GROMACS .gro file of C-alpha atoms in nm:
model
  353
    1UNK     CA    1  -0.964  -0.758   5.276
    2UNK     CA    2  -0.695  -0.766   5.546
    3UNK     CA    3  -0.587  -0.579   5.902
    4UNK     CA    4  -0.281  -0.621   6.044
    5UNK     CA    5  -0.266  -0.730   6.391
    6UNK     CA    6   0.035  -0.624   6.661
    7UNK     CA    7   0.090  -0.839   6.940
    8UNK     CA    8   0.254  -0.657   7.239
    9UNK     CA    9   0.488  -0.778   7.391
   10UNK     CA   10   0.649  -0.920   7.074
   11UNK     CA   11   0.636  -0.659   6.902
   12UNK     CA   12   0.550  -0.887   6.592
   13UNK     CA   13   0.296  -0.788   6.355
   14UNK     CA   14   0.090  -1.074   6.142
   15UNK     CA   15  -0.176  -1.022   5.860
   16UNK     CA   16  -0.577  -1.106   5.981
   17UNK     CA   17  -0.762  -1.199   5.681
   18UNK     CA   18  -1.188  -1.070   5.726
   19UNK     CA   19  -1.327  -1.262   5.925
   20UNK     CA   20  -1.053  -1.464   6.071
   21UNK     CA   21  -1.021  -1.487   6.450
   22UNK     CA   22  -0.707  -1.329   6.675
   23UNK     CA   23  -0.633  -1.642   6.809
   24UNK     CA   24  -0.645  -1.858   6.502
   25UNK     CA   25  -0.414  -1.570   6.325
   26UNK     CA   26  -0.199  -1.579   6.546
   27UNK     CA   27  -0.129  -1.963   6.617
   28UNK     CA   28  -0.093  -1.989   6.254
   29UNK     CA   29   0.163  -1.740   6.256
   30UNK     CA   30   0.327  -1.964   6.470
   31UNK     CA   31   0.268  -1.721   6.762
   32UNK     CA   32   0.103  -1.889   7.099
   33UNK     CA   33  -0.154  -1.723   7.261
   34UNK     CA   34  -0.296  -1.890   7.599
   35UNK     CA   35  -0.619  -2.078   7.489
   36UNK     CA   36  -0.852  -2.301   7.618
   37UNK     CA   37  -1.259  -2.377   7.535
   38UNK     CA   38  -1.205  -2.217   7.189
   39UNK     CA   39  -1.607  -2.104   7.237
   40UNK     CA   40  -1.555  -1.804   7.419
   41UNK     CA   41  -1.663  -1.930   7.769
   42UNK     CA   42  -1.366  -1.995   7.979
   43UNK     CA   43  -1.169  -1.653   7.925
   44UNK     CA   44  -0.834  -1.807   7.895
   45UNK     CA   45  -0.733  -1.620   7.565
   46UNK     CA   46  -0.827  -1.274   7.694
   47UNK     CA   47  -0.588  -0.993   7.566
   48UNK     CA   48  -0.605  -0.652   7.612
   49UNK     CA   49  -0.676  -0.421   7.279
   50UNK     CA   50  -0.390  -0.119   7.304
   51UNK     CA   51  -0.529   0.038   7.005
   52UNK     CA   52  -0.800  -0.027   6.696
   53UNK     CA   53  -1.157  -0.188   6.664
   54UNK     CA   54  -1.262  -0.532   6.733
   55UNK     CA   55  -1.621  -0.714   6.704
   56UNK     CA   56  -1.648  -0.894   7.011
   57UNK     CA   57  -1.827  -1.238   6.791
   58UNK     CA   58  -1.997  -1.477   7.039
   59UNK     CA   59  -1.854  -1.414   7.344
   60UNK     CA   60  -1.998  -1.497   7.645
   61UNK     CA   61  -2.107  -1.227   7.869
   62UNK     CA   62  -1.996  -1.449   8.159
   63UNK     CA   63  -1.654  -1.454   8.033
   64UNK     CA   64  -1.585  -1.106   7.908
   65UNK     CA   65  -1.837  -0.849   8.112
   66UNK     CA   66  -1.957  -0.497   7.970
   67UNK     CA   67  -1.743  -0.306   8.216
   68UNK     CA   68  -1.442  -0.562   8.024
   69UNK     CA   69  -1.553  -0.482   7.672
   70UNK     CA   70  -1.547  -0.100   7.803
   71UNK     CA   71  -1.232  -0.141   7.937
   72UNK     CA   72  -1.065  -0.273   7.605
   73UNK     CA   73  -1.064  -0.662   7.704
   74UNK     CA   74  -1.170  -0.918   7.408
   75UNK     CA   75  -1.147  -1.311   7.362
   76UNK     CA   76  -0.920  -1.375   7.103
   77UNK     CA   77  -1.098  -1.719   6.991
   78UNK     CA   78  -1.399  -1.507   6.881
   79UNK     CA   79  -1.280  -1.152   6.843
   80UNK     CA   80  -1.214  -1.064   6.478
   81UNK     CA   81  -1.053  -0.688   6.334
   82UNK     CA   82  -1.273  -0.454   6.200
   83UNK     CA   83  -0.951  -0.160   6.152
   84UNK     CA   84  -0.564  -0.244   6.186
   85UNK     CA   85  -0.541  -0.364   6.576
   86UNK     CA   86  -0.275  -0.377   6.856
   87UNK     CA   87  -0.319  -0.628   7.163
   88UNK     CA   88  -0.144  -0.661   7.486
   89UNK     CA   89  -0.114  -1.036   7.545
   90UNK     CA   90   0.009  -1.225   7.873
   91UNK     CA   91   0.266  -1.483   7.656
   92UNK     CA   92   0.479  -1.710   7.853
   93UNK     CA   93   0.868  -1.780   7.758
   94UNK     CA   94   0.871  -2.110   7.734
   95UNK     CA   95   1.267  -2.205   7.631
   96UNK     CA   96   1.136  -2.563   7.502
   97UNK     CA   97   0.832  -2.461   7.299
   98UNK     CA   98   0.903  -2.488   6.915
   99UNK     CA   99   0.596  -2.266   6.852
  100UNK     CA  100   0.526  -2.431   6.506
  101UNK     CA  101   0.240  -2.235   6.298
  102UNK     CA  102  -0.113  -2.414   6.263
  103UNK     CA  103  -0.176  -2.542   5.911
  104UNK     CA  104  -0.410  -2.757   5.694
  105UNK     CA  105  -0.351  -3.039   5.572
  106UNK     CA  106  -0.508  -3.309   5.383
  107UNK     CA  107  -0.475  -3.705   5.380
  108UNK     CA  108  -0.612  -4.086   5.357
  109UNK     CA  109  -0.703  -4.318   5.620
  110UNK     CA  110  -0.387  -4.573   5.567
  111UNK     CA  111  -0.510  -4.766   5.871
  112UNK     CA  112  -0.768  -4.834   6.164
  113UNK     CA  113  -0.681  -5.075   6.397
  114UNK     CA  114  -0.892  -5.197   6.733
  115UNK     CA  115  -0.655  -5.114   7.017
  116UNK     CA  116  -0.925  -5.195   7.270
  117UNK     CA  117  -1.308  -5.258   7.281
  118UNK     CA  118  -1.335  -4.937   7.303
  119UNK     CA  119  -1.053  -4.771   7.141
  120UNK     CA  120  -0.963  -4.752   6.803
  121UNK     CA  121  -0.629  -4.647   6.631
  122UNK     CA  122  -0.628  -4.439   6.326
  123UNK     CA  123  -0.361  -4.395   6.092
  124UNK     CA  124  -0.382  -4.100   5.849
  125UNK     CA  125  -0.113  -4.034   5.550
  126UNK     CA  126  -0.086  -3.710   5.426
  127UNK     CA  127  -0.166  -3.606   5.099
  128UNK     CA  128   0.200  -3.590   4.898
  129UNK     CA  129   0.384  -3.332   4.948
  130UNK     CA  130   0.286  -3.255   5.308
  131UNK     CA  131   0.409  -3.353   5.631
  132UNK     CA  132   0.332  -3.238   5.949
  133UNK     CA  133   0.609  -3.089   6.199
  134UNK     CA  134   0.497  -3.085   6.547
  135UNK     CA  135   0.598  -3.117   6.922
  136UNK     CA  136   0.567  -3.408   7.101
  137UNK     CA  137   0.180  -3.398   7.300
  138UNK     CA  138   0.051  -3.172   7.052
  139UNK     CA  139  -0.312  -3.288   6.969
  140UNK     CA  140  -0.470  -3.163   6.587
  141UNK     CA  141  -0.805  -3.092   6.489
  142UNK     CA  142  -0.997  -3.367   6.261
  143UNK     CA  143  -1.257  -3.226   6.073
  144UNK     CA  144  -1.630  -3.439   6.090
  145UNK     CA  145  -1.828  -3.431   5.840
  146UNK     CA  146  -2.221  -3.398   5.869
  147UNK     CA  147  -2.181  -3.037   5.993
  148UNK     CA  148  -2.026  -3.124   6.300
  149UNK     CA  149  -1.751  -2.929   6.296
  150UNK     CA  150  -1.394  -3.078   6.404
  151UNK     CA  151  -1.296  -3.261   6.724
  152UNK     CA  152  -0.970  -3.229   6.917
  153UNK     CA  153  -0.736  -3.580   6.916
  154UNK     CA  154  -0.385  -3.596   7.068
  155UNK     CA  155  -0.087  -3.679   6.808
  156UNK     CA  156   0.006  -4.072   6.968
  157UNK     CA  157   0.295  -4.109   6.717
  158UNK     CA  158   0.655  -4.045   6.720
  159UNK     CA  159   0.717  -3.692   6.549
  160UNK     CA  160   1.004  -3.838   6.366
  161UNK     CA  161   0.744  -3.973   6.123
  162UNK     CA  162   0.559  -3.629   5.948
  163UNK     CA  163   0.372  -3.810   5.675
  164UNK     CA  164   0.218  -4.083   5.841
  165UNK     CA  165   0.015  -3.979   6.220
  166UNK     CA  166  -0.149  -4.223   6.451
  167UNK     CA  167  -0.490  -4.119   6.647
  168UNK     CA  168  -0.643  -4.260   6.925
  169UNK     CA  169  -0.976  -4.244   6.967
  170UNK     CA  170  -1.224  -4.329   7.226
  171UNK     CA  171  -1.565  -4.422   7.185
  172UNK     CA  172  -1.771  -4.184   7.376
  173UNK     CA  173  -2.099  -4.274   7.454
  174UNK     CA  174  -2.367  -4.071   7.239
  175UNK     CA  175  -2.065  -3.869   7.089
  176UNK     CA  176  -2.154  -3.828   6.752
  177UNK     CA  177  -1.795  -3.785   6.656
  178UNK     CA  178  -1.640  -4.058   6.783
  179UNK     CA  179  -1.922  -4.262   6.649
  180UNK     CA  180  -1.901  -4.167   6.316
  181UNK     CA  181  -1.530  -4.239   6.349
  182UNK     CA  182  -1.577  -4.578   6.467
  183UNK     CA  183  -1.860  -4.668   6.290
  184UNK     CA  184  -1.869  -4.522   5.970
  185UNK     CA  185  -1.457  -4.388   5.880
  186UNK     CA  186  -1.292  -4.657   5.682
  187UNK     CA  187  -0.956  -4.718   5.493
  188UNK     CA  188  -0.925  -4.532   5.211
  189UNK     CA  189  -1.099  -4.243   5.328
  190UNK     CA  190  -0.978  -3.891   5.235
  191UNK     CA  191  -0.994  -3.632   5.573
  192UNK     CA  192  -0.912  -3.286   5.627
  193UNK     CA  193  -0.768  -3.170   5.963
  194UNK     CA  194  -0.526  -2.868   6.114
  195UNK     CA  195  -0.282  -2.853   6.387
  196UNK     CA  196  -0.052  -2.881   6.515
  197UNK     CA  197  -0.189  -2.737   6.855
  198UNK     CA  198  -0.128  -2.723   7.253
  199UNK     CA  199   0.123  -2.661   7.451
  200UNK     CA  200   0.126  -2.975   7.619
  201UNK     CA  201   0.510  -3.068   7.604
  202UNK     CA  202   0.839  -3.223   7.747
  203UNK     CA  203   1.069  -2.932   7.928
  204UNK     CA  204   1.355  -3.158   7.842
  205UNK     CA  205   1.631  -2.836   7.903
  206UNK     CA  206   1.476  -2.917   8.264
  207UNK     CA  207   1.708  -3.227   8.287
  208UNK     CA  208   1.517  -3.381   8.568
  209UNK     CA  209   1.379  -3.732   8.613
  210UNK     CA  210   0.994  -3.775   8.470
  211UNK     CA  211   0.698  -3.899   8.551
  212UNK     CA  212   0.406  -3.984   8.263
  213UNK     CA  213   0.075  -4.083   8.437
  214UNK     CA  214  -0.208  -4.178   8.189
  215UNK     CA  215  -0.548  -4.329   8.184
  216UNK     CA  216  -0.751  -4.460   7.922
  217UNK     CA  217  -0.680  -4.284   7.571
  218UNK     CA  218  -0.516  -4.038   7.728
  219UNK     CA  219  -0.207  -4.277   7.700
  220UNK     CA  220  -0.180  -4.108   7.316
  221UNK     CA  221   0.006  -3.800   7.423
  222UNK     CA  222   0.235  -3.984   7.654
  223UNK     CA  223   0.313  -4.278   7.413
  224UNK     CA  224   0.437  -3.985   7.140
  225UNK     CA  225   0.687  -3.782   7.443
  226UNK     CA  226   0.827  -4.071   7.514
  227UNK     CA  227   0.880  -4.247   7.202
  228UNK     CA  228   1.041  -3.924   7.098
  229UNK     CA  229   1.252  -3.910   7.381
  230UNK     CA  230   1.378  -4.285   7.359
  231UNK     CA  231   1.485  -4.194   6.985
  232UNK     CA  232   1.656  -3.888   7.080
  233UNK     CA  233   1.875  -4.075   7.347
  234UNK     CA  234   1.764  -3.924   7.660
  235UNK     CA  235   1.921  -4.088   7.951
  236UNK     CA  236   1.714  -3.981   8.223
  237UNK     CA  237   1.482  -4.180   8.441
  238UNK     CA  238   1.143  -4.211   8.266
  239UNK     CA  239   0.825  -4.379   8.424
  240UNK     CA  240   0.526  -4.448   8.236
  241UNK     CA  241   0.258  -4.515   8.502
  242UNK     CA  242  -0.066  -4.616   8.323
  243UNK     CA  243  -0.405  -4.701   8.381
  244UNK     CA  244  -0.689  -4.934   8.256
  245UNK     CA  245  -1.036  -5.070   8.367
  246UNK     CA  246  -0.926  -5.437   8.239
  247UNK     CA  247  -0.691  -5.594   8.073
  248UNK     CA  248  -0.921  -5.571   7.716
  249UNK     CA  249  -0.881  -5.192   7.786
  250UNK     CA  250  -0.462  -5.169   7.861
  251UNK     CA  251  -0.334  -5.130   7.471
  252UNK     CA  252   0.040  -5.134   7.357
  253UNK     CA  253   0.124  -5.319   7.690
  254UNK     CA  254   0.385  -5.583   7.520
  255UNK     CA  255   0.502  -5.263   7.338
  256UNK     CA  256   0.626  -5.127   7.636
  257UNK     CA  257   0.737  -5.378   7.798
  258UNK     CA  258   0.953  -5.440   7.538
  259UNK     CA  259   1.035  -5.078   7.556
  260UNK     CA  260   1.114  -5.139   7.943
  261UNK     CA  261   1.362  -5.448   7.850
  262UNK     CA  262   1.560  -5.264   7.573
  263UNK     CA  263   1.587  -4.884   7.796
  264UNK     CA  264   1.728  -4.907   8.121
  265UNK     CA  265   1.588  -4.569   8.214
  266UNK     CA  266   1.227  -4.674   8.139
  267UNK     CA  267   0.987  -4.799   8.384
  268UNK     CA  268   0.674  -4.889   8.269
  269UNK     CA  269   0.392  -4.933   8.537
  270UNK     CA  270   0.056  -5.121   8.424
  271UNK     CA  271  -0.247  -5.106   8.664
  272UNK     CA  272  -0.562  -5.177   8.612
  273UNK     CA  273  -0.935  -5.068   8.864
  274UNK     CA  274  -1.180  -5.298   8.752
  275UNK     CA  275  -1.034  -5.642   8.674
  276UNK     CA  276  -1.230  -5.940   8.775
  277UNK     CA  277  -1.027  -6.089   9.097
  278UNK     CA  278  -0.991  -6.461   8.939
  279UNK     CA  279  -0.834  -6.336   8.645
  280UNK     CA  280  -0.434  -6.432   8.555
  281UNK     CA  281  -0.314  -6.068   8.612
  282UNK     CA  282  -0.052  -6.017   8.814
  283UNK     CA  283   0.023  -5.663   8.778
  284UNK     CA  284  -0.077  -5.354   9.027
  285UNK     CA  285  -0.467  -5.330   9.056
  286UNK     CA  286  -0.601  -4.987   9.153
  287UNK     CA  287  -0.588  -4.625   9.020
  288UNK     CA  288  -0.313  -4.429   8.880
  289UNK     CA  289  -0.249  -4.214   9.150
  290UNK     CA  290  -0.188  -4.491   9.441
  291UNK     CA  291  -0.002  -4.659   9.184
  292UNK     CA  292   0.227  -4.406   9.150
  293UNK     CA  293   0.219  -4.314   9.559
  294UNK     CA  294   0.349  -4.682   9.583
  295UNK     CA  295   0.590  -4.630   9.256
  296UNK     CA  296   0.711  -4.367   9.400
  297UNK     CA  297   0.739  -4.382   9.824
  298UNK     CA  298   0.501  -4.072   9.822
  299UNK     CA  299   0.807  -3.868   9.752
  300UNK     CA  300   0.812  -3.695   9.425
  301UNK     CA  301   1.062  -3.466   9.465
  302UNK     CA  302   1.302  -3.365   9.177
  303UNK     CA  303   1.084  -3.537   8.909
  304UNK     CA  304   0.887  -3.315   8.637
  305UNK     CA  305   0.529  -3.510   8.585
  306UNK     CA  306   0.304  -3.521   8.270
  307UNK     CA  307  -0.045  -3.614   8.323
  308UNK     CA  308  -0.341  -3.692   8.083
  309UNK     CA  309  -0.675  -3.887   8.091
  310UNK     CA  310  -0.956  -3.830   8.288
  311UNK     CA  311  -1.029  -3.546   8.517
  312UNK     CA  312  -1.068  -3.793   8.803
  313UNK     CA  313  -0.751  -3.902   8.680
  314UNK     CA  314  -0.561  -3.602   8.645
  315UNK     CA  315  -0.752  -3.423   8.984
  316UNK     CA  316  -0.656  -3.750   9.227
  317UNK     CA  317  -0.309  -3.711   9.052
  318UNK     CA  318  -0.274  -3.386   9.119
  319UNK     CA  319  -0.307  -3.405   9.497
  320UNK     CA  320  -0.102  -3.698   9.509
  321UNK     CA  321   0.162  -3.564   9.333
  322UNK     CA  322   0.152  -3.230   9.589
  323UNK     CA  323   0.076  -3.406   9.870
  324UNK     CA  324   0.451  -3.602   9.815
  325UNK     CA  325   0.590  -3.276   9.787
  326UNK     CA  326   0.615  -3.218   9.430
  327UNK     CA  327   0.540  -2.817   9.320
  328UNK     CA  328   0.246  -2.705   9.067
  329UNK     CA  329   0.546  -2.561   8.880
  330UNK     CA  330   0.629  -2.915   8.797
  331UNK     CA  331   0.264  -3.028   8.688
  332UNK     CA  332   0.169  -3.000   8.340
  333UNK     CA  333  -0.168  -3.132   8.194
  334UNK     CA  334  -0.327  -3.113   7.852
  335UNK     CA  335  -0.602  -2.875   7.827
  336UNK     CA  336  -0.883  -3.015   7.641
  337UNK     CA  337  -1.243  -2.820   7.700
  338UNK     CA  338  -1.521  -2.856   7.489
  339UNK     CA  339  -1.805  -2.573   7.515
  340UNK     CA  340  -1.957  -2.800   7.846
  341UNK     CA  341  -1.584  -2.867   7.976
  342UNK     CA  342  -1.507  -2.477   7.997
  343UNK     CA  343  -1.852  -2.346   8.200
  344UNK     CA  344  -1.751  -2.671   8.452
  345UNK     CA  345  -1.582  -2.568   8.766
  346UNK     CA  346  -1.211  -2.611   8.757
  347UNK     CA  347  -1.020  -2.844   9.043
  348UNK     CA  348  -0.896  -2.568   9.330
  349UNK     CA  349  -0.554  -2.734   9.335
  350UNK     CA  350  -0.458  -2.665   9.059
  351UNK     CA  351  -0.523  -2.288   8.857
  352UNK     CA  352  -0.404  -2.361   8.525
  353UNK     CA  353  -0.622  -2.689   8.437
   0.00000   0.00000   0.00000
């Protein structure tokens, strides 16, 4: 059984099968709602229900209150129709969003490679007959077996390439995820995963300077936006500022700096917090964000800036970047939040992380 679903101010109307969420309805529709913790704890996909019956699924009370729920309010991550249903969402223009509709697709592990101690790549071909369209710093979802659901990993190849994706992956300590993933996945292996998701993306109709500032794996997202801008030709200034521990831990560095030699609009800017002091590197030492203060003359003015890694990272980055005078309206992030992430306290300078 079916409902049809209405999304205000579109005007669009999309078919819900029983049981299936607003939100994942809709992004598979190819329409994007604003999401976040996907657990219905951080209230970032609330929408306003104009007419029908919803059940309100596992909510948090926290996030959507009784006087809410009285009111008409639901989460769209975990409300699902029980009658034909119109919503009032708040759905941002964005002129350089492709809005591609989530899908599933299958494949085989063609590849894992050890990018760092710590970090492995994974290459994943898709089954025949599939490919996989999305935007440059989209992120899918693998799915992990032993009941534990799927996990969110950015997209760190070029979308030219739809049959063949590259992951980066992390080991976190006591993740069981990433563990299995690191310990257990091997070539040859057949996985199931969806996407593509986030809104995480180059404004290139901006046509302004920009500024990529990455630490750790968080380089994935980065590597992909610029690798597809490179191929399309763009001719704009483009600094990769990026961030290590050690030199074990700073992966694809010949990679771009063979990028750097053959693009005379690409900078790319290695530093690295933690390596021993007798060591042969000659590069920056520090974080990110003094790297790119230095980079940069404190003055970011008239640049766009794309930030992702860790939320030391992308907070100290944050009030770097404002304090040289560069606008929230020219910040973007990725929004990854697990169920712990979402009930954390969000950085004050900046609303939309």
């Amino acid at each position: 059984m079916s409902f049809q679903l209405t999304i205000e101010p579109l005007g669009q109307a999309i078919e819900v099968e029983d049981g299936q969420t607003i939100l994942d309805a809709s992004l598979r529709a190819g329409i994007y709602l604003p999401h976040a913790c996907c657990h219905g704890l951080c209230a970032t996909c609330k929408v306003q229900v104009l007419d029908g019956e919803v059940d309100h699924g596992e909510a948090s009370n926290f996030a959507l209150m009784d006087h809410e729920r009285e009111e008409g309010m639901c989460l769209a991550c975990c409300a699902t129709l029980e009658s034909d249903v119109t919503i009032e969402a708040d759905i941002d223009v964005e002129p350089d969003a492709l809005n591609l509709p989530v899908r599933d697709f299958t494949g085989t592990v063609s590849r894992i490679e050890n990018l760092t101690p710590t970090i492995k790549g994974v290459w994943i071909r898709l089954d025949e007959g599939q490919a996989l369209r999305f935007q440059a710093g989209q992120y899918i979802n693998l799915r992990i077996p032993g009941g534990l659901g799927s996990r969110a990993f950015s997209l760190a190849s070029s979308p030219a390439d739809t049959r063949e994706i590259e992951l980066n992956i992390r080991l976190v300590p006591g993740g069981a995820a990433t563990t299995w993933i690191h310990d257990a996945l091997s070539e040859g292996d057949q996985v199931r995963l969806t996407g593509p998701y986030g809104r995480f993306f180059v404004r290139k109709s901006s046509n302004v300077p920009m500024i990529f500032l990455a630490g750790g794996s968080g380089l994935s997202s980065p590597r992909s936006m610029i690798l597809d801008l490179l191929e399309q030709g763009c001719d704009f200034p483009i600094t990769l500022i990026y961030g290590a521990r050690n030199r074990a831990e700073l992966y694809y560095h010949e990679a771009f700096e063979t990028m750097a030699r053959e693009h005379a609009n690409f900078t790319y800017v290695p530093v690295l917090s933690d390596e021993p002091d007798a060591s042969a590197w000659t590069g920056r030492r520090g974080f990110v964000h003094d790297a790119a203060r230095e980079q940069f003359g404190n003055d970011f003015r008239g640049h766009k800036a794309y930030l992702c890694g860790p939320p030391v990272m992308i907070d100290a980055c944050i009030s770097t970047l404002m304090q040289g005078r560069l606008f929230e309206r020219d910040i973007y992030t990725e929004k990854f939040l697990s169920a712990a992430d979402a009930q954390q306290v969000r950085s004050p300078l900046f609303r939309n992380i």
